[in-house]
Structures are given as structure tokens and as C-alpha cells.
Coordinates of C-alpha atoms and ligand atoms in Angstrom, one line a residue:
Chain A
M142 CA -3.5 12.9 -22.6
F143 CA -5.0 15.1 -20.7
Y144 CA -4.9 18.8 -20.4
I145 CA -5.4 20.1 -17.0
Y146 CA -6.3 23.0 -16.1
C147 CA -4.9 24.1 -12.5
P148 CA -6.9 26.2 -10.8
Y149 CA -4.2 27.4 -8.6
C150 CA -1.9 28.6 -11.8
G151 CA -4.7 29.5 -13.3
E152 CA -2.8 28.0 -16.5
H153 CA -3.3 24.4 -18.3
R154 CA -0.8 22.0 -18.4
E155 CA 0.1 18.4 -19.7
E156 CA -0.4 16.0 -17.3
E157 CA 3.4 14.7 -16.9
E158 CA 3.3 18.2 -15.0
F159 CA 0.3 16.2 -12.4
H160 CA -0.2 13.3 -10.7
P161 CA -3.4 11.7 -9.6
K162 CA -4.0 11.6 -5.6
G163 CA -7.6 9.6 -5.8
E164 CA -11.0 10.5 -4.3
A165 CA -11.4 13.8 -3.2
H166 CA -14.2 14.5 -0.1
I167 CA -13.0 11.3 2.6
A168 CA -12.9 13.3 5.7
R169 CA -10.8 12.0 7.6
P170 CA -12.9 10.1 10.7
A171 CA -13.0 13.2 13.6
D172 CA -11.7 11.1 16.5
P173 CA -9.7 8.1 15.1
E174 CA -9.4 7.0 18.9
S175 CA -13.6 6.0 19.2
C176 CA -14.0 4.2 15.1
S177 CA -15.2 0.9 15.1
D178 CA -13.0 -1.2 12.9
E179 CA -15.6 -1.7 10.7
E180 CA -15.4 2.7 9.6
W181 CA -11.6 3.1 10.1
G182 CA -10.7 0.7 7.4
D183 CA -13.7 1.4 5.5
Y184 CA -12.5 5.0 5.8
L185 CA -9.1 3.7 4.6
F186 CA -9.7 1.3 2.0
F187 CA -12.9 1.0 0.6
R188 CA -13.8 3.9 -2.3
T189 CA -16.6 4.1 -4.9
N190 CA -14.6 4.0 -7.7
P191 CA -17.2 4.8 -10.3
R192 CA -18.1 4.0 -13.6
G193 CA -18.2 7.2 -14.2
I194 CA -18.4 10.8 -12.4
H195 CA -15.6 10.6 -10.3
H196 CA -14.3 13.4 -7.7
E197 CA -10.6 13.4 -7.4
M198 CA -7.5 14.5 -6.2
W199 CA -4.7 15.2 -8.6
V200 CA -1.6 17.4 -7.9
H201 CA 0.4 20.4 -9.4
A202 CA 3.8 18.3 -9.0
V203 CA 5.8 20.0 -11.1
G204 CA 4.3 23.4 -11.3
C205 CA 3.5 25.0 -8.4
R206 CA 2.9 21.2 -6.2
K207 CA -0.8 22.1 -4.9
F208 CA -3.6 19.9 -4.2
F209 CA -6.2 20.4 -6.2
N210 CA -9.8 18.5 -7.1
I211 CA -11.2 17.3 -10.6
T212 CA -14.5 16.1 -11.7
R213 CA -14.1 13.5 -14.4
N214 CA -16.4 11.1 -16.4
T215 CA -14.0 8.0 -15.9
A216 CA -15.5 5.9 -18.7
T217 CA -14.8 8.7 -21.3
Y218 CA -12.3 10.1 -19.7
A219 CA -13.3 13.6 -20.1
I220 CA -13.0 16.5 -17.8
L221 CA -15.6 18.1 -16.9
E222 CA -14.5 20.8 -14.1
T223 CA -11.5 21.8 -11.6
Y224 CA -11.1 23.1 -8.8
R225 CA -9.4 23.6 -5.3
M226 CA -9.2 22.4 -1.9
G227 CA -12.7 23.0 0.4
E228 CA -14.4 23.9 -2.4
Q229 CA -17.1 22.0 -3.4
P230 CA -18.1 19.8 -6.9
S231 CA -20.2 21.9 -9.2
I232 CA -20.7 18.6 -11.6
T233 CA -21.6 15.7 -9.3
D234 CA -23.4 12.3 -10.0
D235 CA -27.4 13.1 -10.7
T236 CA -26.8 16.4 -12.2
R237 CA -26.5 15.8 -15.6
E238 CA -23.1 15.2 -17.1
P239 CA -22.9 18.6 -20.3
L240 CA -22.7 17.1 -23.4
E241 CA -19.5 19.7 -24.4
V242 CA -17.8 20.7 -21.6
A243 CA -15.1 24.1 -23.2
Q244 CA -12.5 23.5 -20.5
T245 CA -11.8 26.2 -20.1
P246 CA -12.2 29.1 -17.5
T247 CA -15.1 30.8 -17.7
E248 CA -14.4 33.3 -15.8
T249 CA -12.0 37.1 -16.4
T250 CA -9.0 36.4 -14.6
P251 CA -9.1 32.7 -12.9
A252 CA -6.5 33.0 -10.6
D253 CA -7.9 35.7 -8.5
N254 CA -11.7 33.9 -8.5
L255 CA -12.0 33.2 -4.9
E256 CA -14.6 30.5 -6.0
G257 CA -12.2 28.6 -8.0
V258 CA -13.0 27.5 -11.2
R259 CA -15.0 25.4 -13.1
A260 CA -12.3 24.4 -16.1
Chain B
M40 CA -15.9 -33.2 -27.1
Q41 CA -13.5 -35.1 -29.5
R42 CA -10.8 -35.1 -28.2
Y43 CA -7.2 -33.2 -29.4
S44 CA -4.2 -35.2 -30.2
G45 CA -1.7 -35.0 -33.1
F46 CA -3.5 -38.4 -34.7
G47 CA -6.1 -36.0 -35.0
L48 CA -4.5 -33.6 -37.2
V49 CA -3.2 -36.0 -39.7
K50 CA -6.8 -37.1 -39.7
H51 CA -8.7 -33.7 -40.2
A52 CA -6.2 -32.7 -42.7
L53 CA -7.9 -34.7 -44.7
S54 CA -10.3 -33.1 -45.2
H55 CA -8.2 -30.6 -45.3
H56 CA -9.1 -29.3 -41.8
E57 CA -12.9 -28.4 -42.5
N58 CA -14.7 -31.2 -40.0
W59 CA -13.3 -29.4 -36.8
Q60 CA -16.2 -30.1 -34.5
R61 CA -17.4 -26.3 -32.5
Q62 CA -14.9 -25.7 -29.2
W63 CA -18.7 -25.0 -27.7
R64 CA -22.5 -25.2 -28.1
N65 CA -24.2 -21.5 -28.4
P66 CA -26.5 -21.8 -26.3
T67 CA -29.9 -20.0 -24.7
P68 CA -29.9 -19.4 -21.1
K69 CA -32.1 -21.5 -19.4
K70 CA -34.8 -20.0 -16.5
A71 CA -32.2 -21.4 -13.7
Y72 CA -29.5 -22.4 -12.2
D73 CA -27.0 -23.9 -9.5
V74 CA -25.2 -22.4 -9.7
I75 CA -24.2 -18.6 -12.5
I76 CA -20.5 -17.1 -12.8
I77 CA -21.1 -13.9 -13.9
G78 CA -17.7 -13.0 -16.8
G79 CA -16.3 -15.6 -19.1
G80 CA -12.6 -14.6 -18.3
G81 CA -9.7 -17.6 -17.8
H82 CA -10.4 -16.7 -13.7
G83 CA -14.8 -17.4 -14.5
L84 CA -14.2 -20.3 -17.2
G85 CA -12.1 -22.2 -15.2
T86 CA -14.4 -21.9 -11.6
A87 CA -16.8 -23.5 -14.1
Y88 CA -14.3 -26.0 -15.2
Y89 CA -13.8 -27.4 -11.8
L90 CA -17.3 -27.6 -10.4
A91 CA -18.5 -29.4 -13.6
K92 CA -15.3 -32.1 -13.3
E93 CA -14.0 -31.9 -9.8
F94 CA -17.2 -31.2 -7.3
G95 CA -19.2 -32.4 -9.7
I96 CA -22.2 -29.3 -10.1
R97 CA -22.6 -29.5 -14.4
N98 CA -26.1 -27.8 -14.3
V99 CA -24.2 -23.9 -14.8
A100 CA -23.7 -20.7 -16.5
V101 CA -21.2 -18.1 -17.3
I102 CA -22.5 -15.2 -18.2
E103 CA -20.1 -13.3 -20.5
K104 CA -21.2 -10.1 -21.6
G105 CA -18.4 -9.4 -24.4
W106 CA -16.6 -12.8 -26.2
L107 CA -14.3 -14.8 -23.9
G108 CA -11.2 -13.7 -22.5
G109 CA -12.2 -10.4 -23.9
G110 CA -11.9 -8.8 -20.3
N111 CA -7.9 -9.2 -19.5
T112 CA -7.5 -11.9 -19.5
A113 CA -6.7 -12.3 -23.6
R114 CA -5.5 -8.4 -23.0
N115 CA -2.4 -9.5 -20.9
T116 CA 1.8 -10.2 -21.1
T117 CA 1.1 -14.0 -19.5
I118 CA 4.3 -14.1 -17.2
V119 CA 3.2 -17.0 -14.4
R120 CA 5.5 -16.9 -11.6
S121 CA 4.8 -18.3 -7.6
N122 CA 7.7 -16.1 -5.8
Y123 CA 5.2 -13.9 -3.5
L124 CA 6.4 -13.0 -0.3
W125 CA 4.2 -14.2 2.3
D126 CA 2.5 -17.7 3.2
E127 CA -0.9 -17.7 2.1
A128 CA -0.1 -15.8 -1.7
A129 CA 2.2 -18.2 -2.2
A130 CA 0.2 -20.8 -1.5
L131 CA -2.4 -19.5 -3.6
Y132 CA 0.0 -18.7 -6.6
E133 CA 2.2 -22.4 -6.0
H134 CA -1.1 -23.7 -6.0
S135 CA -1.9 -22.7 -9.3
L136 CA 1.8 -23.4 -10.7
K137 CA 1.3 -27.0 -9.5
L138 CA -1.8 -26.2 -11.7
W139 CA -0.2 -24.9 -14.9
E140 CA 2.3 -27.6 -15.0
G141 CA -0.2 -30.5 -16.0
L142 CA -3.0 -27.6 -17.6
S143 CA -3.2 -29.1 -21.3
Q144 CA -3.1 -32.5 -20.5
D145 CA -5.9 -31.9 -17.6
I146 CA -8.2 -30.1 -20.2
N147 CA -6.8 -31.0 -23.3
Y148 CA -6.0 -28.0 -25.0
N149 CA -2.5 -26.8 -26.1
V150 CA -1.9 -23.8 -23.4
M151 CA 1.5 -23.2 -24.3
F152 CA 2.9 -23.7 -20.7
S153 CA 6.7 -22.3 -21.6
Q154 CA 8.1 -22.8 -18.0
R155 CA 11.4 -20.4 -19.5
G156 CA 11.8 -18.2 -16.6
V157 CA 11.3 -15.2 -14.4
L158 CA 14.6 -12.7 -13.4
N159 CA 13.0 -10.2 -10.5
V160 CA 16.5 -7.5 -10.9
G161 CA 17.4 -5.7 -8.1
H162 CA 19.4 -2.3 -9.0
T163 CA 20.6 -1.2 -5.2
L164 CA 21.0 -2.7 -1.9
Q165 CA 17.5 -2.8 -0.7
D166 CA 16.7 -4.5 -3.9
M167 CA 19.6 -6.9 -3.4
R168 CA 18.2 -7.1 0.8
D169 CA 14.4 -7.1 -0.3
I170 CA 15.3 -10.2 -3.1
Q171 CA 17.4 -12.3 -0.2
R172 CA 14.4 -11.9 1.9
R173 CA 12.2 -13.4 -0.5
V174 CA 13.6 -16.0 -2.3
N175 CA 14.6 -17.4 1.5
A176 CA 10.3 -17.3 2.7
N177 CA 10.4 -18.8 -0.8
R178 CA 12.4 -22.0 -0.4
L179 CA 10.6 -21.8 3.1
N180 CA 7.1 -21.8 1.3
G181 CA 8.5 -25.2 -1.2
V182 CA 8.3 -22.2 -4.0
D183 CA 11.6 -22.8 -6.3
S184 CA 13.6 -19.4 -5.8
E185 CA 16.8 -18.5 -6.2
V186 CA 19.4 -15.6 -6.0
L187 CA 21.4 -14.7 -8.5
D188 CA 24.6 -12.0 -9.1
A189 CA 25.0 -10.0 -12.0
K190 CA 27.1 -12.3 -13.6
G191 CA 24.9 -14.6 -13.8
V192 CA 22.2 -12.9 -14.2
Q193 CA 24.0 -12.1 -17.7
E194 CA 25.1 -15.1 -18.1
L195 CA 21.3 -16.2 -18.4
V196 CA 20.7 -13.2 -20.3
P197 CA 23.2 -11.4 -22.8
A198 CA 21.1 -9.5 -24.4
M199 CA 20.5 -7.2 -21.1
D200 CA 22.8 -3.9 -20.0
C201 CA 24.3 -5.7 -16.9
S202 CA 27.7 -3.7 -17.4
Q203 CA 28.8 -1.5 -14.4
N204 CA 28.0 2.0 -17.1
A205 CA 24.1 1.5 -16.8
R206 CA 22.4 4.2 -15.5
Y207 CA 21.1 1.8 -13.1
P208 CA 23.3 -1.2 -12.8
V209 CA 22.0 -4.6 -12.2
M210 CA 23.3 -6.0 -9.0
G211 CA 21.6 -8.9 -9.0
A212 CA 18.7 -10.8 -9.4
S213 CA 16.1 -13.7 -8.1
W214 CA 15.0 -16.3 -10.5
Q215 CA 12.0 -19.0 -10.6
P216 CA 13.2 -21.6 -12.7
R217 CA 9.8 -23.4 -12.8
A218 CA 7.8 -19.7 -14.0
G219 CA 7.1 -18.5 -16.9
V220 CA 4.6 -17.5 -19.8
A221 CA 1.8 -19.1 -21.6
R222 CA -0.6 -18.2 -24.8
H223 CA -3.4 -16.4 -22.5
D224 CA -6.4 -17.2 -25.3
A225 CA -6.6 -20.9 -25.8
V226 CA -6.6 -20.2 -20.9
A227 CA -10.0 -19.0 -22.1
W228 CA -11.3 -21.5 -24.7
G229 CA -9.7 -24.4 -23.4
F230 CA -11.7 -23.9 -20.2
A231 CA -14.0 -22.6 -22.3
R232 CA -14.3 -26.0 -24.3
A233 CA -13.6 -28.3 -21.0
A234 CA -16.5 -26.7 -18.9
D235 CA -18.9 -27.0 -22.4
A236 CA -18.0 -31.4 -22.3
Y237 CA -19.4 -31.3 -18.5
G238 CA -22.3 -29.6 -19.9
V239 CA -21.8 -26.2 -18.3
D240 CA -23.3 -23.4 -20.5
I241 CA -21.5 -20.6 -21.5
L242 CA -24.1 -17.7 -22.3
Q243 CA -21.7 -14.8 -24.3
Q244 CA -23.1 -11.1 -25.3
T245 CA -25.2 -12.0 -22.0
E246 CA -24.8 -9.2 -19.8
V247 CA -25.4 -9.0 -16.5
T248 CA -27.6 -5.6 -15.0
G249 CA -28.7 -5.8 -11.7
F250 CA -28.8 -8.8 -9.1
K251 CA -32.0 -10.4 -7.1
I252 CA -32.0 -10.3 -3.8
R253 CA -34.3 -11.0 -1.3
D254 CA -33.9 -11.4 1.8
G255 CA -30.3 -11.5 2.1
Q256 CA -30.6 -13.9 -0.6
I257 CA -28.9 -14.2 -3.8
H258 CA -31.8 -15.7 -6.3
G259 CA -30.3 -15.3 -9.0
V260 CA -29.7 -11.9 -12.0
H261 CA -31.4 -9.5 -14.4
T262 CA -29.9 -10.0 -18.2
N263 CA -30.3 -8.5 -20.7
R264 CA -32.0 -12.0 -22.1
G265 CA -33.9 -12.0 -19.3
D266 CA -33.7 -13.0 -15.6
I267 CA -32.0 -15.8 -15.0
E268 CA -32.0 -17.8 -11.3
A269 CA -29.6 -19.6 -9.5
K270 CA -29.0 -19.5 -5.6
T271 CA -24.9 -19.4 -5.7
V272 CA -23.9 -17.0 -7.3
G273 CA -20.0 -16.2 -7.8
C274 CA -19.0 -12.9 -9.6
V275 CA -15.5 -12.9 -11.6
T276 CA -15.2 -9.5 -13.5
A277 CA -11.9 -8.0 -12.8
G278 CA -12.1 -4.1 -13.5
N279 CA -16.3 -3.8 -13.8
S280 CA -16.0 -5.9 -10.2
G281 CA -16.4 -2.5 -8.3
V282 CA -19.8 -1.7 -9.9
M283 CA -21.2 -4.7 -9.9
A284 CA -20.6 -4.5 -6.5
K285 CA -23.3 -1.1 -6.3
M286 CA -25.3 -3.6 -8.0
A287 CA -25.6 -5.9 -5.1
G288 CA -25.2 -3.0 -2.4
L289 CA -21.7 -3.9 -1.5
K290 CA -19.1 -1.5 -1.3
M291 CA -15.0 -2.7 -2.4
P292 CA -12.3 -1.3 -1.3
M293 CA -11.3 -1.9 -4.8
E294 CA -10.0 0.8 -7.9
S295 CA -10.7 0.2 -11.4
H296 CA -7.1 1.6 -13.9
P297 CA -5.9 0.8 -17.0
L298 CA -2.7 -1.2 -18.2
Q299 CA -1.4 -1.2 -21.1
A300 CA 1.3 -3.2 -23.1
L301 CA 2.0 -3.2 -26.0
V302 CA 4.4 -5.7 -28.6
S303 CA 7.2 -5.3 -31.3
E304 CA 7.5 -6.2 -34.5
P305 CA 9.1 -9.4 -34.6
L306 CA 12.2 -10.3 -34.0
K307 CA 14.9 -13.7 -34.8
P308 CA 15.5 -15.2 -31.3
V309 CA 16.5 -12.4 -28.5
L310 CA 15.5 -12.9 -25.1
D311 CA 14.3 -16.4 -23.6
T312 CA 13.1 -16.0 -21.0
V313 CA 11.3 -13.3 -18.6
V314 CA 13.2 -10.2 -17.2
M315 CA 11.2 -8.0 -14.7
S316 CA 12.5 -5.1 -12.9
N317 CA 10.5 -3.0 -10.5
H318 CA 13.3 -0.5 -10.2
V319 CA 13.5 0.7 -13.8
H320 CA 10.3 -0.2 -13.7
G321 CA 9.4 -2.4 -17.1
Y322 CA 9.1 -5.5 -18.1
I323 CA 9.8 -8.3 -21.0
S324 CA 9.6 -11.3 -22.7
Q325 CA 9.9 -12.5 -26.3
S326 CA 6.7 -14.6 -27.4
D327 CA 6.8 -17.5 -29.9
K328 CA 5.9 -15.4 -32.7
G329 CA 8.9 -13.0 -32.1
D330 CA 7.2 -10.5 -30.6
L331 CA 8.7 -8.5 -27.8
V332 CA 5.8 -8.0 -25.3
I333 CA 6.4 -5.3 -22.8
G334 CA 4.0 -4.0 -19.9
A335 CA 5.0 -1.5 -16.7
G336 CA 2.9 0.5 -14.6
I337 CA -0.6 2.0 -14.0
D338 CA -2.0 4.8 -15.0
G339 CA -2.8 6.3 -12.2
Y340 CA -5.7 8.0 -12.0
N341 CA -9.5 5.6 -12.1
G342 CA -10.6 4.9 -15.6
Y343 CA -12.4 1.9 -17.0
G344 CA -11.6 3.1 -20.7
Q345 CA -9.4 0.1 -22.0
R346 CA -6.6 2.5 -23.4
G347 CA -4.7 4.7 -21.0
S348 CA -2.4 7.7 -21.8
Y349 CA 1.3 7.7 -23.8
P350 CA 3.4 9.1 -20.9
T351 CA 2.7 5.7 -19.5
V352 CA 4.2 4.1 -22.8
E353 CA 7.2 6.3 -23.4
H354 CA 7.9 5.9 -19.4
T355 CA 8.0 1.9 -20.3
L356 CA 9.6 2.2 -23.2
Q357 CA 12.4 3.9 -21.7
A358 CA 13.0 1.3 -18.7
I359 CA 12.9 -1.2 -21.7
V360 CA 15.8 0.7 -23.7
E361 CA 17.3 1.3 -20.2
M362 CA 18.0 -2.4 -19.7
F363 CA 18.2 -3.2 -23.5
P364 CA 19.7 -0.5 -25.2
S365 CA 20.1 -2.3 -28.4
F366 CA 16.1 -2.5 -28.5
S367 CA 15.8 1.7 -29.1
R368 CA 15.5 0.7 -32.7
V369 CA 12.8 -1.6 -33.0
R370 CA 9.7 -0.6 -34.1
M371 CA 6.2 -0.8 -31.2
N372 CA 3.1 -3.4 -33.3
R373 CA -0.1 -3.0 -30.7
Q374 CA -0.2 -1.0 -27.6
W375 CA -3.7 -1.4 -26.1
G376 CA -5.2 -1.3 -22.3
G377 CA -6.9 -3.5 -19.8
I378 CA -9.3 -2.6 -16.3
V379 CA -7.7 -3.7 -13.5
D380 CA -9.2 -3.8 -10.3
T381 CA -6.0 -3.2 -7.6
C382 CA -6.3 -3.5 -4.1
P383 CA -4.9 -2.1 -1.5
D384 CA -2.6 -4.3 -0.3
A385 CA -1.5 -5.7 -3.5
C386 CA -3.6 -9.5 -3.5
P387 CA -6.7 -10.7 -4.4
I388 CA -10.3 -10.8 -2.9
L389 CA -12.0 -14.2 -2.9
S390 CA -14.5 -13.6 -0.3
K391 CA -18.7 -14.6 0.9
T392 CA -20.0 -10.8 0.7
K393 CA -23.0 -9.7 3.6
V394 CA -25.5 -11.4 0.5
K395 CA -25.9 -14.6 1.1
G396 CA -24.6 -16.9 -1.9
L397 CA -23.2 -14.4 -3.7
Y398 CA -19.4 -14.6 -4.1
F399 CA -16.8 -12.2 -5.9
N400 CA -13.1 -13.0 -7.1
C401 CA -11.5 -10.7 -7.8
G402 CA -9.1 -7.4 -6.9
W403 CA -6.4 -9.3 -8.7
G404 CA -4.9 -6.0 -10.2
T405 CA -2.3 -6.1 -12.0
G406 CA -0.6 -10.3 -11.7
G407 CA -4.7 -12.5 -12.1
F408 CA -2.9 -14.2 -14.9
K409 CA -0.5 -16.0 -12.5
A410 CA -3.2 -16.9 -10.8
T411 CA -6.0 -18.7 -13.1
P412 CA -5.9 -22.4 -13.1
G413 CA -6.1 -22.1 -8.5
S414 CA -7.6 -18.9 -8.1
A415 CA -11.0 -21.2 -10.1
H416 CA -9.9 -24.8 -7.7
V417 CA -10.1 -22.8 -5.1
F418 CA -13.0 -20.1 -6.8
A419 CA -15.1 -23.6 -7.7
S420 CA -14.5 -25.3 -3.7
S421 CA -15.8 -23.1 -2.0
L422 CA -19.0 -22.4 -4.4
A423 CA -19.5 -26.1 -4.3
K424 CA -18.7 -26.5 -0.4
G425 CA -20.6 -23.1 0.2
E426 CA -17.0 -22.3 2.6
M427 CA -14.2 -20.8 1.9
H428 CA -11.3 -23.5 0.7
P429 CA -8.6 -22.4 3.1
I430 CA -6.1 -20.5 0.9
A431 CA -9.1 -19.0 -0.5
A432 CA -9.6 -17.5 2.5
P433 CA -7.3 -15.0 3.8
F434 CA -8.7 -13.2 1.4
S435 CA -11.6 -12.3 2.5
I436 CA -12.4 -8.5 2.2
D437 CA -12.6 -8.4 6.4
R438 CA -9.6 -8.5 5.8
F439 CA -9.7 -4.5 5.2
N440 CA -11.7 -4.6 8.2
T441 CA -9.7 -6.6 11.0
G442 CA -6.2 -5.5 9.5
A443 CA -5.1 -8.6 8.3
L444 CA -3.7 -7.4 5.4
I445 CA -1.6 -9.1 2.8
D446 CA 1.0 -7.1 1.6
E447 CA 2.0 -8.0 -1.6
H448 CA 4.0 -4.6 -3.2
G449 CA 7.0 -5.7 -2.9
A450 CA 6.1 -9.3 -5.2
A451 CA 4.0 -7.3 -6.4
G452 CA 6.0 -4.3 -8.1
V453 CA 5.6 -4.2 -11.4
A454 CA 3.1 -4.5 -12.9
H455 CA 2.2 -7.3 -14.6
Ligands
FAD292 C1 -2.1 -5.2 -20.2 C2 -2.4 -5.7 -19.3 C3 -1.5 -6.9 -18.7 C4 -0.8 -8.0 -17.2 N1 0.4 -9.0 -17.4 C5 0.0 -9.7 -16.8 C6 0.8 -11.0 -16.3 O1 2.0 -10.5 -17.1 N2 0.7 -12.4 -15.9 C7 0.1 -11.9 -14.8 O2 0.1 -13.0 -14.0 N3 -1.2 -11.2 -14.9 C8 -1.4 -9.8 -15.8 N4 -2.4 -8.9 -16.2 C9 -3.5 -9.5 -15.4 C10 -4.8 -10.1 -15.4 O3 -4.9 -10.3 -16.9 C11 -5.4 -10.3 -14.9 O4 -6.1 -10.4 -13.6 C12 -6.3 -11.8 -15.4 O5 -6.4 -12.5 -16.4 C13 -7.9 -11.5 -14.9 O6 -8.9 -13.0 -15.2 P1 -10.8 -13.2 -14.8 O7 -10.5 -13.8 -15.0 O8 -10.6 -12.5 -13.3 O9 -11.2 -11.3 -15.9 P2 -11.0 -10.8 -17.0 O10 -10.8 -11.8 -18.0 O11 -11.2 -9.6 -17.2 O12 -12.7 -11.6 -17.2 C14 -14.0 -10.7 -16.9 C15 -15.0 -11.6 -17.5 O13 -15.8 -10.5 -17.5 C16 -17.2 -9.8 -17.7 N5 -18.0 -8.9 -17.7 C17 -18.4 -7.3 -16.8 N6 -19.1 -7.2 -16.3 C18 -19.9 -8.1 -16.6 C19 -21.1 -8.1 -16.4 N7 -22.0 -7.5 -16.3 N8 -21.9 -9.3 -17.0 C20 -22.2 -9.8 -18.2 N9 -19.7 -9.9 -17.8 C21 -18.9 -9.1 -17.3 C22 -15.6 -8.8 -18.8 O14 -16.4 -9.1 -20.2 C23 -15.1 -9.8 -18.9 O15 -14.9 -10.8 -20.0 C24 -2.3 -8.3 -16.8 C25 -3.2 -7.3 -17.1 C26 -3.4 -5.9 -17.9 C27 -4.7 -5.2 -18.7
ZN293 ZN1 -0.5 24.7 -10.2

């Protein structure tokens, strides 16, 4: 059972309040009309599906109903950080995964922290 | 290979069953093979069997990182049916169902294929329209299929609540009498034993860690037991296929998800068919041992952990109790997860790749057990001839760029 920190609500909530919404940071082609079939198909269907660090969108479906991002390890299921839409992850495949990551916000008032919260 | 028979059983009883032959050898890997199959699940072992039996290619290795069937093959809930909507999918699954019907005799191994029928239950008008459409499509494709009304369903399944008191009253169902269940481990073991008898090397505890690719052609694989050469390699690794593709520098339109199942304590016979509901979202059958075999949907997030989360278990059991209120006191014995490789159109990938000689058979997602012999057969033909078998051809990976998807989300409805 995940206990997920919503960067908008600024609180940890149970997994059942959320829905996973697939891989994050997939940019829609700026000009779809000029895409080749290859580019458009890749955008729609092809995914990185890593065993390890994965950046993914979730929606706080029965909470604030906002989308946000999670960096999670798909093998251990450990949630490494959550951050707002439009922000970039601070933990990526090539930054070494910290051994123990507390899922608690480190900033003082997470909800006011416009940088988003590492959680 | 000693053949199994009723007579053999009696004969071995005289020596207290202590002299049975080993089912397959445990060979040391050779330097090179004609064909390497990665993945010792049903699809991989079956591919090796048909390569040897039907296409005369016997210098074959099946490389399995764990034990045979330890992937999804022996984690699944064993529903076998072929009532898919589109021509391409119906052809593939019906080809498989026909092979199931003779499989135990063919491989001289009792896979306990039991044609007890499958009901796909409808609870809304739209469900019933979809069911009618699918049944009609099935019949045009020579797949046995009927539409039943609620009374017909109740007659087949007395234990199910088909009354108007149900929260989602049953309105009817599609019924495929030739569908059923089979024993999953026996499928892996039976194919392994039969392939081994033709000289196929089954290499367990051997993990493929990379591909040897030169000038766009496959030359073999790296494993934890050294390099093994082959000019034809078939990758049949289910939930791990995304990782395998990446090793070969390929991308895949798949995501790996946990899919869970549960079995209850054994009960006296109460359910002699398979009941599936897309709408209430659960499915159930009863095994020969008496335990109820239960499943429902994937966990929505990507995962390789072979376990899922409790909310999914809860939803699954809610659905079962909704359909079978009398099961509310049944205790669950075991619960587990497998990693399923789901495709956007709920259909598999049987395909060549950009690397010459490297083929993938994956993307079966939540419903590939039923396809085991058929998939293995057409995949073996494709590897042997270097051209995709006509039944396999529509399932090329190119479809995600050309747009020729085969949308089976309806027929694949509740994940199994
Ligand atoms: C809970 C659950 C219920 C299901 N219920 C049904 C059902 O009712 N009906 C149905 O039709 N289908 C069902 N399925 C789906 C079905 O189980 C699969 O589609 C099917 O078994 C896949 O078979 P396979 O041989 O391709 O894969 P697997 O049996 O998973 O075999 C793949 C093998 O590859 C090996 N492997 C992976 N990576 C490597 C490597 N690097 N080197 C060497 N070996 C490797 C793995 O160890 C594994 O043994 C269910 C699945 C699950 C998880
Ligand atoms: Zn929120």
C-alpha cells in the first residue's frame, strides 16, 4: 500500500485516493500535422517501462483532483519524490538512488513551496 | 523418453514409483545453437517443441533465468477461450484452442484441459449489445459462441445471484462451451519434456544479460554462464520484455504491471464453469482441488515486483461477493502477483525487429495463457522460415506506427 505525499495538498494520503496515469514528461509534438507515422506512433504508444527509476503522473482523484508527478522505483516500489506538474525530477536514472529516502517533506511549509516538494 | 500411460502407472506402482525417468535433462550450455529461445514459460518451451517437432530444428536452447513456468505461466488463473472480436485475434486464439483440444495426446502429458465453458456476463444494455456483436463476430469466424439471457445464466450457475436484487443485475452473457481451464504447470512441464525428448537443451538458472549484435544481425546472447551463439533468437520473456528490448536497443509499446490472483480454501463442488464479468470486474472458477480461483484487474502503476497492492485485492473480492453473495464467508488461502506486459490495444506482439534474426513474442499482458500452444506454433513457424506466419503477421510491432491496431479491450475486458 502506497502512502503518497500530494505536493498540492501538502499531506500524505493513502493510495486509494490516487490513480496512476502513466509515464510523465512525454511532450506532445509541437506540430502533430507534420509528424511522420513513426514519430506520432512513438509519441502515442511507446514507453520507457524501466525496471528501476520511473517518473510517472498520478492524479489525486478523490482529493484535490490535481495531477502531479512521482519518481518511484518499479522494482522495490519505493517512492523517492513527488513534485508538481511542470517541474523536473531531482532524482533521475543516473543520479544514484539514495539508500533510504524518507517520504516526508524537508521544507518548512510544503504547500507554499513553489519549487515543489521532494518527498 | 518413456511414454506415460495407464499401464505405466500400474507398472511403476510395483516399484513404489521410485523409478520414474527424469522429465528432462539438465545439460551444460553448448557454444552455439541454431535457435535460442529466451524464456522458459509456456510460450517459449512450446516454441522449442514445435520447432523440433514440426520444423525439424532440434539444435535449440531454451534459456530460463529461474525455473520453468516460474513467470506468468504458473501464476495465471488458466482461463482458455477464443471468443475475441476481431478476425486477427479470433484466428490466433482459435488456432490455439484447436491445439489445446489435442494437446495432452500430442505431448503425452496430461495438461488437464477441461472444456467446462466460459460465461462473459453482461449487466447493462451496452454490455448486452457488445456481447451480441462479439458473439455474431465469433460465429462468422467459426468460433462457438451463444448469447444467453439471465435465466440461461442462472441455469448454468445456480450459485450466482442472477436476481433483480443484485446491485448490478445480470442481464445475460456470452457462452463459449469449448472454452475452459487447464493445469498451468503441466503445460510448462509437458512442453519441456516433449521438447527435451527431441534434443532441445533446457537451460534453467541461466539469465540472458545482453545480446550480441553485429552489423544489425543477431549473433547470440550473453548469459551469466557465458556467451551462447545463434543466428536466430526468439525473446519470449513476458513482463521482462521491455527490459530485454532495451538490451537490444529496441523500444516497445508495452508497460509492465502487476496482476494479482487469489485462491480460496478448498470447497465442495459449487461452480463447474468459468464466470467473468467486465462490468462488476472480476472472474472466478473452481479448480479440481476445490479452491476458488479468483482474479480481476491489474494494479494501475508500472511494476516489476511480482506483488500488487491490497486495494486491488479488496476490489477483486468485492466483485466476487457482488456476484456470489454466498461466497462472502469463504477464506482466501493464497494471493500472489505476476508481471504482465500490456499493450495499448490489448493484443500481443509477434514480430521481427530491426535486428535481423531477433524476434519478439510478448505483450500477451493479462491473457496469454490461453494462447500458449497457438502462439508457440506460429512463432516456431516464423523462426523456422524467417517469415512471420500468416496468423502472426498482423501482430507485428509496426502496427503501433502504421495505426493498424487490433483493439481487443472489449474481449480482454477483465484482466485474465
Ligand atoms: C495473475 C495472473 C492471472 C492470469 N490469468 C490468465 C488467464 O486466466 N488466462 C490467460 O489466458 N492468461 C492469463 N494470464 C496471462 C498469462 O499468464 C501470460 O500471458 C502467459 O502465461 C505468458 O506466458 P509466457 O510463456 O509468454 O511468459 P512467462 O511464463 O512469464 O515466461 C517468461 C519467462 O522468461 C523468463 N525470463 C525473463 N527474463 C529473462 C532473461 N533475461 N533471461 C532468461 N529468462 C528470462 C522468466 O523467468 C519467465 O519464466 C494471467 C497472468 C497473471 C499474472
Ligand atoms: Zn492533493
